[in-house]
Coordinates of C-alpha atoms in Angstrom, one line a residue:
Chain M
X1206 CA -22.8 -81.7 -44.5
X1207 CA -24.8 -85.3 -43.7
X1208 CA -28.8 -84.9 -46.1
X1209 CA -29.7 -88.1 -45.2
X1210 CA -29.3 -90.1 -41.8
X1211 CA -31.1 -93.2 -41.2
X1212 CA -29.9 -94.4 -38.0
X1213 CA -30.6 -98.0 -36.2
X1214 CA -33.9 -98.5 -38.4
X1215 CA -35.5 -101.6 -38.5
X1216 CA -38.0 -102.8 -40.7
X1217 CA -40.0 -106.1 -39.5
X1218 CA -42.6 -108.7 -42.1
X1219 CA -43.8 -111.6 -40.1
X1220 CA -42.6 -111.4 -37.5
X1221 CA -38.3 -111.5 -39.9
X1222 CA -36.5 -108.9 -39.7
X1223 CA -35.8 -107.9 -43.1
X1224 CA -33.7 -105.0 -41.7
X1225 CA -32.3 -105.1 -38.7
X1226 CA -30.1 -101.7 -37.8
X1227 CA -28.6 -100.4 -39.9
X1228 CA -26.9 -97.4 -40.4
X1229 CA -25.5 -94.9 -42.8
X1230 CA -24.8 -91.3 -43.4
X1231 CA -25.7 -89.6 -46.5
X1232 CA -23.3 -86.5 -47.3
X1233 CA -24.2 -83.5 -50.4
X1234 CA -23.4 -84.0 -53.4
X1235 CA -22.4 -87.7 -53.3
X1236 CA -23.7 -90.7 -55.2
X1237 CA -23.5 -93.1 -52.5
X1238 CA -24.4 -96.6 -52.9
X1239 CA -26.5 -98.9 -51.7
X1240 CA -24.9 -103.0 -52.3
X1241 CA -25.6 -106.3 -51.2
X1242 CA -27.4 -109.8 -52.4
X1243 CA -31.5 -110.2 -53.4
X1244 CA -32.9 -110.5 -50.0
X1245 CA -30.6 -108.2 -48.5
X1246 CA -32.6 -105.7 -48.1
X1247 CA -31.9 -102.9 -49.7
X1248 CA -35.5 -101.4 -51.3
X1249 CA -36.6 -101.2 -47.6
X1250 CA -34.0 -99.0 -46.7
X1251 CA -34.7 -96.7 -49.2
X1252 CA -38.3 -96.8 -49.1
X1253 CA -38.0 -95.7 -46.1
X1254 CA -36.1 -93.0 -46.5
X1255 CA -38.5 -92.5 -49.0
X1256 CA -41.4 -92.4 -47.2
X1257 CA -43.1 -94.5 -48.2
X1258 CA -42.9 -97.2 -45.7
X1259 CA -42.7 -96.7 -41.1
X1260 CA -39.7 -98.2 -39.6
X1261 CA -40.6 -100.4 -36.1
X1262 CA -37.3 -98.7 -34.8
X1263 CA -34.8 -95.6 -35.5
X1264 CA -34.9 -92.8 -37.1
X1265 CA -33.8 -91.5 -41.2
X1266 CA -33.6 -87.7 -41.7
X1267 CA -33.7 -86.3 -45.3
X1268 CA -32.6 -82.5 -44.9
X1269 CA -33.7 -83.0 -40.6
X1270 CA -36.7 -83.7 -42.4
X1271 CA -38.8 -86.9 -40.8
X1272 CA -40.0 -88.8 -44.3
X1273 CA -43.1 -90.0 -43.2
X1274 CA -44.8 -87.3 -40.2
X1275 CA -42.9 -84.5 -43.3
X1276 CA -44.1 -86.2 -46.5
X1277 CA -44.3 -83.1 -48.2
X1278 CA -41.7 -81.2 -47.8
X1279 CA -39.5 -84.9 -47.9
X1280 CA -40.9 -84.9 -51.6
X1281 CA -40.3 -82.3 -52.7
X1282 CA -36.6 -82.7 -51.5
X1283 CA -37.4 -86.2 -52.6
X1284 CA -36.9 -87.1 -55.8
X1285 CA -37.1 -91.1 -57.0
X1286 CA -36.8 -93.9 -59.5
X1287 CA -39.3 -97.5 -57.7
X1288 CA -38.3 -101.0 -58.5
X1289 CA -41.3 -102.0 -61.0
X1290 CA -43.8 -99.3 -61.1
X1291 CA -45.1 -98.2 -63.6
X1292 CA -47.2 -95.8 -65.4
X1293 CA -50.8 -96.2 -66.8
X1294 CA -50.1 -97.3 -70.4
X1295 CA -51.6 -95.2 -72.7
X1296 CA -50.2 -91.5 -70.9
X1297 CA -47.7 -90.9 -73.2
X1298 CA -44.5 -89.4 -72.9
X1299 CA -45.4 -85.9 -72.5
X1300 CA -48.1 -86.4 -70.7
X1301 CA -46.4 -87.9 -67.7
X1302 CA -43.9 -85.6 -67.9
X1303 CA -46.9 -82.4 -67.6
X1304 CA -48.7 -84.8 -64.9
X1305 CA -45.8 -85.0 -63.0
X1306 CA -44.3 -81.3 -63.2
X1307 CA -48.1 -80.0 -62.0
X1308 CA -47.1 -82.0 -58.7
X1309 CA -44.2 -79.9 -57.5
X1310 CA -44.7 -76.5 -57.1
X1311 CA -41.4 -75.9 -58.9
X1312 CA -41.0 -78.4 -61.2
X1313 CA -37.3 -78.7 -63.1
X1314 CA -38.8 -77.2 -66.4
X1315 CA -39.6 -80.7 -68.4
X1316 CA -38.5 -80.2 -72.1
X1317 CA -34.6 -79.6 -70.9
X1318 CA -35.1 -82.9 -69.6
X1319 CA -36.7 -84.8 -71.7
X1320 CA -33.7 -83.5 -74.5
X1321 CA -31.1 -84.4 -71.8
X1322 CA -32.6 -88.2 -71.4
X1323 CA -32.6 -88.4 -75.4
X1324 CA -36.5 -88.8 -74.5
X1325 CA -37.5 -86.0 -77.0
X1326 CA -37.8 -88.1 -80.5
X1327 CA -40.7 -90.8 -77.7
X1328 CA -42.8 -87.3 -76.3
X1329 CA -45.8 -88.5 -78.2
X1330 CA -45.4 -92.7 -78.1
X1331 CA -47.6 -94.2 -74.8
X1332 CA -45.6 -96.1 -72.0
X1333 CA -46.0 -99.1 -72.8
X1334 CA -44.6 -98.9 -76.1
X1335 CA -41.0 -97.4 -74.7
X1336 CA -38.7 -100.4 -73.9
X1337 CA -36.8 -100.8 -71.2
X1338 CA -34.3 -98.5 -71.9
X1339 CA -36.9 -95.7 -72.4
X1340 CA -39.2 -96.5 -70.4
X1341 CA -36.0 -95.6 -67.7
X1342 CA -34.8 -92.9 -68.4
X1343 CA -38.0 -92.0 -68.4
X1344 CA -38.7 -93.1 -64.9
X1345 CA -35.5 -90.9 -64.0
X1346 CA -36.5 -87.6 -65.9
X1347 CA -39.7 -87.9 -63.2
X1348 CA -37.6 -88.6 -60.5
X1349 CA -35.6 -85.8 -61.3
X1350 CA -38.6 -83.4 -62.6
X1351 CA -39.4 -81.9 -59.0
X1352 CA -36.0 -80.2 -59.4
X1353 CA -35.2 -82.6 -56.1
X1354 CA -31.8 -82.4 -53.4
X1355 CA -31.4 -85.9 -53.9
X1356 CA -32.9 -89.1 -55.6
X1357 CA -33.4 -92.0 -55.1
X1358 CA -31.7 -95.2 -58.1
X1359 CA -33.3 -98.7 -57.0
X1360 CA -32.0 -101.3 -59.4
X1361 CA -31.8 -98.6 -62.3
X1362 CA -30.4 -101.1 -65.0
X1363 CA -31.7 -104.7 -63.7
X1364 CA -33.2 -105.4 -67.5
X1365 CA -30.8 -102.6 -69.5
X1366 CA -28.5 -104.4 -71.8
X1367 CA -24.7 -103.2 -72.1
X1368 CA -24.7 -100.1 -74.0
X1369 CA -28.4 -98.7 -71.9
X1370 CA -25.9 -99.9 -68.6
X1371 CA -23.5 -98.0 -69.5
X1372 CA -25.1 -95.3 -70.9
X1373 CA -27.2 -94.1 -68.1
X1374 CA -24.2 -94.4 -65.9
X1375 CA -23.8 -91.6 -67.8
X1376 CA -26.6 -90.0 -66.4
X1377 CA -26.0 -91.0 -62.6
X1378 CA -22.6 -88.7 -62.9
X1379 CA -24.5 -86.0 -64.7
X1380 CA -26.8 -85.5 -62.5
X1381 CA -24.3 -85.9 -59.4
X1382 CA -22.6 -83.1 -61.6
X1383 CA -25.3 -80.7 -62.0
X1384 CA -25.2 -81.1 -57.8
X1385 CA -27.3 -83.7 -57.0
X1386 CA -27.1 -86.5 -54.5
X1387 CA -27.3 -89.2 -55.9
X1388 CA -28.8 -92.7 -53.7
X1389 CA -28.3 -96.0 -55.8
X1390 CA -29.7 -99.1 -54.5
X1391 CA -27.3 -102.7 -57.4
X1392 CA -26.6 -105.8 -56.9
X1393 CA -24.1 -104.8 -59.3
X1394 CA -20.7 -104.8 -58.5
X1395 CA -19.4 -102.7 -61.5
X1396 CA -21.8 -100.2 -61.1
X1397 CA -21.0 -99.9 -57.4
X1398 CA -17.1 -99.3 -58.8
X1399 CA -17.1 -97.4 -61.9
X1400 CA -19.8 -94.6 -60.1
X1401 CA -20.2 -94.0 -56.4
X1402 CA -18.3 -92.2 -54.2
X1403 CA -18.9 -95.2 -50.9
X1404 CA -20.5 -97.5 -50.7
X1405 CA -22.7 -99.9 -47.6
X1406 CA -22.8 -103.5 -48.0
X1407 CA -25.9 -104.5 -47.0
X1408 CA -26.7 -108.5 -46.0
X1409 CA -29.4 -109.7 -44.6
X1410 CA -30.4 -106.5 -43.4
X1411 CA -27.0 -105.5 -41.6
X1412 CA -24.1 -103.2 -42.9
X1413 CA -21.4 -105.1 -43.0
X1414 CA -18.8 -103.0 -44.7
X1415 CA -18.9 -99.3 -45.3
X1416 CA -16.1 -97.8 -47.4
X1417 CA -15.2 -96.4 -50.7
X1418 CA -14.9 -99.2 -53.9
X1419 CA -11.1 -99.0 -53.3
X1420 CA -11.0 -99.4 -50.0
X1421 CA -14.0 -102.6 -49.8
X1422 CA -12.0 -104.0 -51.7
X1423 CA -8.6 -103.1 -50.0
X1424 CA -9.8 -105.3 -47.5
X1425 CA -9.9 -108.8 -49.1
X1426 CA -8.3 -111.1 -48.6
X1427 CA -5.9 -111.8 -51.7
X1428 CA -6.6 -108.5 -53.8
X1429 CA -3.9 -109.2 -56.5
X1430 CA -4.7 -111.7 -58.9
X1431 CA -1.6 -113.4 -60.9
X1432 CA -2.3 -116.0 -64.0
X1433 CA 0.2 -117.7 -66.2
X1434 CA 0.6 -120.8 -68.2
X1435 CA 4.2 -122.5 -67.0
X1436 CA 6.7 -123.1 -69.9
X1437 CA 6.4 -127.2 -68.0
X1438 CA 4.6 -128.6 -66.0
X1439 CA 6.1 -127.2 -61.9
X1440 CA 6.2 -130.1 -59.3
X1441 CA 4.9 -130.1 -55.3
X1442 CA 8.1 -128.9 -54.2
X1443 CA 8.2 -125.8 -56.7
X1444 CA 4.6 -125.5 -56.0
X1445 CA 5.4 -124.2 -52.0
X1446 CA 7.9 -121.8 -53.0
X1447 CA 5.5 -119.9 -54.6
X1448 CA 2.2 -120.7 -51.9
X1449 CA 5.3 -119.9 -49.6
X1450 CA 5.8 -116.8 -51.3
X1451 CA 5.7 -113.1 -49.8
X1452 CA 1.4 -112.6 -49.4
X1453 CA 0.7 -115.5 -51.9
X1454 CA -2.7 -116.6 -50.1
X1455 CA -3.5 -119.7 -52.1
X1456 CA -2.1 -120.5 -55.7
X1457 CA -5.5 -122.3 -57.6
X1458 CA -4.4 -126.0 -59.0
X1459 CA -3.8 -125.3 -63.2
X1460 CA -7.3 -126.0 -65.0
X1461 CA -7.6 -127.4 -68.1
X1462 CA -6.0 -124.7 -70.4
X1463 CA -2.4 -125.6 -67.7
X1464 CA -3.4 -121.6 -66.5
X1465 CA -2.4 -121.4 -62.3
X1466 CA -3.6 -118.8 -60.4
X1467 CA -2.2 -117.4 -56.9
X1468 CA -4.1 -114.4 -54.7
X1469 CA -1.6 -112.1 -53.4
X1470 CA -0.5 -108.5 -53.1
X1471 CA 1.3 -106.5 -55.0
X1472 CA 4.1 -108.0 -52.4
X1473 CA 3.6 -110.3 -54.1
X1474 CA 5.1 -109.8 -57.6
X1475 CA 8.3 -108.7 -57.3
X1476 CA 9.5 -111.9 -56.0
X1477 CA 7.2 -114.1 -57.9
X1478 CA 8.4 -112.8 -60.8
X1479 CA 12.7 -113.6 -59.0
X1480 CA 11.6 -116.9 -58.3
X1481 CA 9.5 -118.3 -61.4
X1482 CA 13.8 -117.2 -62.5
X1483 CA 15.6 -119.3 -60.1
X1484 CA 13.3 -122.2 -61.5
X1485 CA 14.0 -122.4 -64.7
X1486 CA 9.9 -121.0 -66.0
X1487 CA 8.9 -118.9 -68.7
X1488 CA 5.0 -118.2 -67.4
X1489 CA 3.0 -118.0 -70.6
X1490 CA 0.8 -115.8 -70.9
X1491 CA 1.1 -113.8 -67.8
X1492 CA -1.7 -111.9 -66.0
X1493 CA -1.4 -109.2 -62.9
X1494 CA -4.9 -108.0 -62.1
X1495 CA -6.2 -106.4 -59.2
X1496 CA -9.1 -107.3 -57.7
X1497 CA -13.0 -107.0 -58.5
X1498 CA -14.9 -105.6 -56.2
X1499 CA -17.1 -108.8 -57.6
X1500 CA -14.3 -110.8 -54.9
X1501 CA -14.8 -108.5 -52.6
X1502 CA -18.6 -108.1 -52.1
X1503 CA -18.6 -112.0 -52.3
X1504 CA -15.3 -112.1 -49.6
X1505 CA -17.6 -109.8 -47.8
X1506 CA -21.5 -111.1 -47.5
X1507 CA -19.0 -115.4 -46.7
X1508 CA -17.4 -113.1 -43.5
X1509 CA -21.3 -113.6 -41.9
X1510 CA -22.8 -117.2 -43.7
Chain R
X953 CA -59.7 -94.9 -50.7
X954 CA -60.6 -92.3 -48.0
X955 CA -63.4 -91.7 -46.2
X956 CA -66.0 -90.9 -47.5
X957 CA -64.1 -90.4 -51.2
X958 CA -67.2 -91.7 -53.6
X959 CA -67.3 -88.3 -55.3
X960 CA -65.0 -86.6 -53.4
X961 CA -62.5 -84.7 -54.7
X962 CA -59.5 -85.3 -53.4
X963 CA -57.5 -82.3 -51.8
X964 CA -57.5 -83.1 -48.9
X965 CA -58.1 -80.6 -45.7
X966 CA -55.1 -78.5 -44.8
X967 CA -52.6 -75.9 -45.5
X968 CA -52.5 -76.7 -48.5
X969 CA -55.6 -77.8 -49.2
X970 CA -55.4 -74.4 -51.8
X971 CA -51.6 -75.6 -54.0
X972 CA -53.0 -79.3 -54.1
X973 CA -56.1 -78.4 -56.5
X974 CA -53.7 -78.1 -58.7
X975 CA -52.3 -81.1 -59.3
X976 CA -55.4 -83.0 -58.8
X977 CA -57.6 -81.2 -61.8
X978 CA -54.0 -81.8 -63.4
X979 CA -55.0 -86.0 -62.3
X980 CA -58.4 -85.2 -63.3
X981 CA -57.5 -84.4 -67.0
X982 CA -55.0 -86.9 -67.5
X983 CA -57.5 -89.2 -66.4
X984 CA -60.0 -87.9 -68.3
X985 CA -57.7 -88.5 -71.3
X986 CA -56.8 -92.1 -70.5
X987 CA -60.4 -92.7 -70.1
X988 CA -61.2 -91.2 -74.2
X989 CA -59.0 -93.5 -75.1
X990 CA -60.1 -97.0 -73.4
X991 CA -62.9 -97.9 -77.0
X992 CA -63.8 -100.4 -75.1
X993 CA -65.0 -98.9 -71.4
X994 CA -67.2 -96.1 -73.6
X995 CA -68.9 -98.5 -76.2
X996 CA -70.6 -100.8 -73.6
X997 CA -70.9 -98.0 -70.6
X998 CA -72.4 -94.9 -73.0
X999 CA -73.9 -96.8 -76.1
X1000 CA -74.6 -100.4 -75.4
X1001 CA -77.8 -99.0 -73.3
X1002 CA -79.0 -97.3 -75.5
X1003 CA -78.3 -99.1 -78.8
X1004 CA -80.5 -102.4 -76.0
X1005 CA -83.0 -100.1 -76.1
X1006 CA -83.2 -98.8 -79.8
X1007 CA -82.9 -103.1 -79.7
X1008 CA -85.8 -103.8 -78.0
X1009 CA -87.8 -100.6 -79.3
X1010 CA -87.8 -103.0 -83.1
X1011 CA -90.3 -106.1 -80.5
X1012 CA -93.8 -104.7 -82.0
X1013 CA -95.5 -106.2 -78.3
X1014 CA -93.0 -104.2 -76.4
X1015 CA -94.3 -101.5 -77.5
X1016 CA -98.3 -101.4 -76.5
X1017 CA -99.8 -100.8 -73.0
X1018 CA -100.7 -103.6 -71.5
X1019 CA -103.1 -103.2 -68.1
X1020 CA -100.2 -105.4 -65.7
X1021 CA -97.9 -102.8 -66.2
X1022 CA -100.5 -100.5 -64.7
X1023 CA -100.9 -99.3 -68.4
X1024 CA -97.6 -98.9 -69.2
X1025 CA -95.6 -99.9 -72.5
X1026 CA -92.0 -102.9 -72.0
X1027 CA -90.2 -100.0 -73.2
X1028 CA -91.1 -97.7 -70.6
X1029 CA -89.6 -100.2 -67.8
X1030 CA -86.4 -100.7 -70.1
X1031 CA -85.3 -96.4 -69.8
X1032 CA -84.6 -96.6 -66.0
X1033 CA -83.7 -100.9 -66.7
X1034 CA -81.0 -99.3 -70.0
X1035 CA -79.7 -96.4 -67.2
X1036 CA -79.5 -98.9 -64.6
X1037 CA -76.6 -101.6 -67.0
X1038 CA -75.3 -98.2 -67.6
X1039 CA -74.5 -97.8 -63.9
X1040 CA -73.2 -102.2 -62.7
X1041 CA -71.1 -101.7 -66.5
X1042 CA -69.4 -98.8 -65.7
X1043 CA -68.7 -99.1 -61.9
X1044 CA -68.6 -104.1 -61.3
X1045 CA -67.2 -103.9 -64.8
X1046 CA -65.1 -100.7 -66.1
X1047 CA -63.3 -100.1 -62.9
X1048 CA -62.3 -102.4 -61.0
X1049 CA -59.2 -103.3 -63.6
X1050 CA -58.6 -99.7 -63.5
X1051 CA -57.5 -99.2 -60.2
X1052 CA -56.9 -103.0 -59.4
X1053 CA -53.9 -103.2 -62.3
X1054 CA -52.9 -99.4 -61.8
X1055 CA -51.9 -100.7 -57.9
X1056 CA -50.7 -103.7 -59.4
X1057 CA -48.3 -102.1 -61.4
X1058 CA -47.0 -99.6 -58.4
X1059 CA -48.7 -96.8 -60.1
X1060 CA -50.5 -95.2 -56.9
X1061 CA -46.7 -96.3 -55.4
X1062 CA -45.1 -94.5 -57.4
X1063 CA -47.1 -91.0 -56.6
X1064 CA -46.6 -91.9 -53.1
X1065 CA -43.7 -90.7 -53.6
X1066 CA -44.6 -87.5 -54.7
X1067 CA -46.4 -85.2 -52.9
X1068 CA -49.5 -85.8 -54.7
X1069 CA -51.6 -88.6 -52.4
X1070 CA -52.4 -91.3 -54.5
X1071 CA -56.5 -90.6 -53.5
X1072 CA -56.3 -88.1 -56.1
X1073 CA -55.5 -91.0 -59.3
X1074 CA -58.7 -92.8 -57.1
X1075 CA -61.1 -89.7 -57.2
X1076 CA -60.4 -88.6 -60.7
X1077 CA -61.1 -92.7 -62.0
X1078 CA -64.3 -92.4 -59.5
X1079 CA -65.2 -89.0 -60.8
X1080 CA -65.1 -90.2 -65.2
X1081 CA -66.5 -93.3 -64.4
X1082 CA -70.5 -91.6 -62.1
X1083 CA -70.2 -89.1 -65.1
X1084 CA -69.7 -90.9 -67.7
X1085 CA -73.3 -93.2 -66.2
X1086 CA -75.0 -89.5 -66.1
X1087 CA -74.4 -88.5 -69.9
X1088 CA -75.7 -92.8 -70.8
X1089 CA -78.2 -92.0 -68.4
X1090 CA -78.8 -88.9 -71.0
X1091 CA -78.2 -89.9 -73.8
X1092 CA -80.4 -93.5 -72.9
X1093 CA -83.4 -90.5 -72.5
X1094 CA -83.0 -88.2 -75.2
X1095 CA -82.9 -92.2 -77.7
X1096 CA -86.1 -92.6 -75.7
X1097 CA -87.9 -90.6 -76.3
X1098 CA -87.0 -89.7 -79.8
X1099 CA -86.7 -93.2 -80.6
X1100 CA -90.4 -94.6 -79.5
X1101 CA -92.2 -91.2 -77.5
X1102 CA -90.9 -92.7 -74.1
X1103 CA -92.1 -89.7 -72.2
X1104 CA -89.7 -88.0 -69.8
X1105 CA -90.4 -89.2 -66.1
X1106 CA -92.2 -87.5 -64.0
X1107 CA -91.0 -86.3 -61.3
X1108 CA -87.8 -84.8 -62.2
X1109 CA -85.8 -84.2 -58.6
X1110 CA -87.6 -88.4 -57.5
X1111 CA -85.7 -89.2 -59.9
X1112 CA -82.6 -87.4 -60.5
X1113 CA -83.0 -88.6 -56.4
X1114 CA -82.6 -92.0 -57.6
X1115 CA -80.5 -91.9 -60.5
X1116 CA -77.4 -90.3 -57.4
X1117 CA -78.1 -93.4 -55.5
X1118 CA -77.5 -95.8 -58.1
X1119 CA -74.8 -93.6 -59.6
X1120 CA -73.1 -94.6 -55.9
X1121 CA -74.1 -97.3 -55.6
X1122 CA -72.9 -99.1 -58.3
X1123 CA -69.4 -97.1 -57.9
X1124 CA -68.8 -98.3 -54.3
X1125 CA -69.4 -101.8 -54.8
X1126 CA -66.8 -101.8 -57.9
X1127 CA -64.8 -100.0 -55.1
X1128 CA -65.1 -102.8 -53.2
X1129 CA -64.3 -105.2 -55.7
X1130 CA -61.2 -103.1 -56.7
X1131 CA -59.9 -103.1 -52.0
X1132 CA -60.2 -107.2 -52.5
X1133 CA -59.5 -108.2 -55.6
X1134 CA -55.3 -108.6 -55.5
X1135 CA -55.4 -109.0 -58.9
X1136 CA -56.8 -107.2 -62.3
X1137 CA -57.6 -110.5 -62.9
X1138 CA -59.5 -111.7 -60.2
X1139 CA -61.3 -107.9 -59.4
X1140 CA -62.1 -108.8 -63.7
X1141 CA -63.8 -112.0 -63.3
X1142 CA -64.9 -110.8 -59.5
X1143 CA -66.6 -107.6 -61.5
X1144 CA -67.9 -110.2 -64.3
X1145 CA -70.2 -112.5 -62.0
X1146 CA -71.1 -109.5 -59.9
X1147 CA -71.8 -108.4 -63.4
X1148 CA -74.4 -111.0 -64.1
X1149 CA -76.7 -111.4 -60.9
X1150 CA -76.6 -107.5 -61.1
X1151 CA -78.2 -107.7 -64.5
X1152 CA -80.9 -109.6 -63.0
X1153 CA -81.7 -107.5 -60.2
X1154 CA -81.8 -104.6 -62.6
X1155 CA -84.6 -105.7 -64.4
X1156 CA -82.5 -107.0 -67.3
X1157 CA -84.0 -109.3 -67.9
X1158 CA -87.3 -109.4 -66.8
X1159 CA -88.7 -106.6 -66.2
X1160 CA -88.4 -106.7 -61.8
X1161 CA -91.8 -105.3 -62.6
X1162 CA -92.9 -107.5 -64.1
X1163 CA -91.8 -110.7 -62.3
X1164 CA -93.6 -112.7 -60.0
X1165 CA -94.2 -111.5 -56.0
X1166 CA -91.6 -113.7 -54.2
X1167 CA -88.8 -112.8 -56.4
X1168 CA -89.8 -109.6 -56.7
X1169 CA -88.8 -109.1 -52.4
X1170 CA -85.9 -110.4 -52.6
X1171 CA -84.3 -108.6 -55.5
X1172 CA -86.1 -105.5 -54.0
X1173 CA -83.5 -105.6 -51.7
X1174 CA -80.5 -105.9 -54.3
X1175 CA -79.5 -102.1 -54.3
X1176 CA -80.8 -102.6 -58.5
X1177 CA -83.6 -104.2 -57.5
X1178 CA -84.3 -101.8 -55.3
X1179 CA -83.6 -98.8 -57.8
X1180 CA -85.4 -99.8 -60.2
X1181 CA -88.3 -99.2 -58.3
X1182 CA -87.2 -95.9 -57.4
X1183 CA -86.4 -95.6 -60.4
X1184 CA -89.9 -96.4 -62.7
X1185 CA -92.2 -94.7 -59.7
X1186 CA -90.8 -92.0 -61.0
X1187 CA -91.0 -91.9 -64.0
X1188 CA -95.0 -92.3 -63.6
X1189 CA -94.7 -89.8 -61.8
X1190 CA -94.7 -90.9 -57.8
X1191 CA -92.4 -89.4 -55.4
X1192 CA -89.9 -92.8 -55.3
X1193 CA -91.1 -95.3 -51.8
X1194 CA -88.5 -94.4 -49.4
X1195 CA -88.4 -98.1 -48.3
X1196 CA -86.6 -98.9 -52.1
X1197 CA -84.5 -94.9 -51.4
X1198 CA -83.0 -96.2 -47.7
X1199 CA -82.2 -99.9 -49.3
X1200 CA -79.6 -98.5 -52.1
X1201 CA -78.0 -95.3 -48.9
X1202 CA -77.4 -98.1 -46.9
X1203 CA -76.2 -100.7 -50.5
X1204 CA -73.5 -97.3 -50.9
X1205 CA -72.8 -96.8 -47.6
X1206 CA -71.7 -100.1 -46.4
X1207 CA -70.3 -100.8 -49.8
X1208 CA -68.7 -96.8 -49.1
X1209 CA -67.6 -97.5 -45.4
X1210 CA -66.4 -100.9 -46.7
X1211 CA -64.3 -99.7 -49.9
X1212 CA -62.0 -96.9 -47.6
X1213 CA -61.9 -99.6 -44.7
X1214 CA -60.3 -103.0 -46.7
X1215 CA -58.0 -100.8 -49.8
X1216 CA -55.3 -101.9 -50.1
X1217 CA -52.5 -99.2 -51.2
X1218 CA -49.8 -101.7 -52.3

């Protein structure tokens, strides 16, 4: 069942459409990703969901309610972590948790929440003295403090180091396992691939693809990448035969270390091995990998260019 | 700022008003704690006006009755002036950077994503700065009375009315500065210029009552020139002139409406 429905939403700033007919729906219990390059309209889209912006056209429903007209009820159902927002510099973690608890009619107990987010040691620390990761964890706690059914996390891991980022990913999975639907805005492909059940790729205000991470990767051309260093220099006719292998989309000439790269499909692998045997070439440092969501994403957003 | 939020609590009227009383109180308590963590503001609003009065009292001539002041002493005039100094400091110097920073740093925005309106935060700040003004006024009055025997206001009701109107004018002026400034830095800069002008009109350097006629007539049109006259009249026992109270009320109304119309939430 859909808990968030976004239908043909448009938002224009100074005559420039920032969100241009975006539609998607988020099912209860899933982690739904909104992925796109900077300035694609991701944040504006979720701000319409949070009721912080009024769409010029189209409708948004959260659990059947209008986020602007029913702001009170929607904010009780939906917790938000906003991009680039802060708290009062001298407010301590404990005071922030207590203050935000007071905003909701039936808040979650902030103590276990603080423990779960590793903020117990920091309760008496002022907001300005927290590290980037600690601030983000506090904002996750504040997003969850109203015991919401949905949380919106906007660029949560931007600016975190790789370890803190991975810890945050684990947290997001735990939130979903606790029965909360997550709407995740990100520009990290790895993050979307790891966490999301489904992803809407937004580019220049439009949804250019909406699928599971695996589905998005399959759509991309050249989804299997074969790289190797041939034991002898390959001749022109050899390269032509490589290019002609089933499913091969492109062959990149050797780089400075002599590594050749083929973009193909699963079907390219066996004929490739057979061809090497026939040519009497040994493949050193042979790697066969699936393409990353990164490349699928570039592929998807480039089609539009 | 919503219409008429100069001192009104943040509880919006409507069916959920009863439930909101809790959150508004929580915001007020949190902001009060934060207010007490700003030693700079506390000193300049709370302590400095009294300190100034004490220092001025060291000048022997200021403690002698003067004929051209109707037999009053300069130190007597400086009690209401010091009180006005506290109000100007709170309203245009201390408050605008705080409110502007709340907007600039997305604190108001974060609150918009909760069931509580961010106006609760602004209302709490205005209320706290107003309370600080009145607290400082009380301290100045007590210090003046005990240290230099400055008589208590002869017309207490009129004095209190003038005091409340002055505080409201200072806070509304501060709110207007905040509404007009994009950044906390801009608010500080604009606030500093306004601060100097208002200190002059309030008579901090030269009491309004001692100014030459033409200058005094001009200064009386400004909020703190009018406030200074109203307070001085009430201090010496007569009801403050309606024209002065009217000037103050007009400034309060105009800046209050301007601030609530022009305030940007993000």
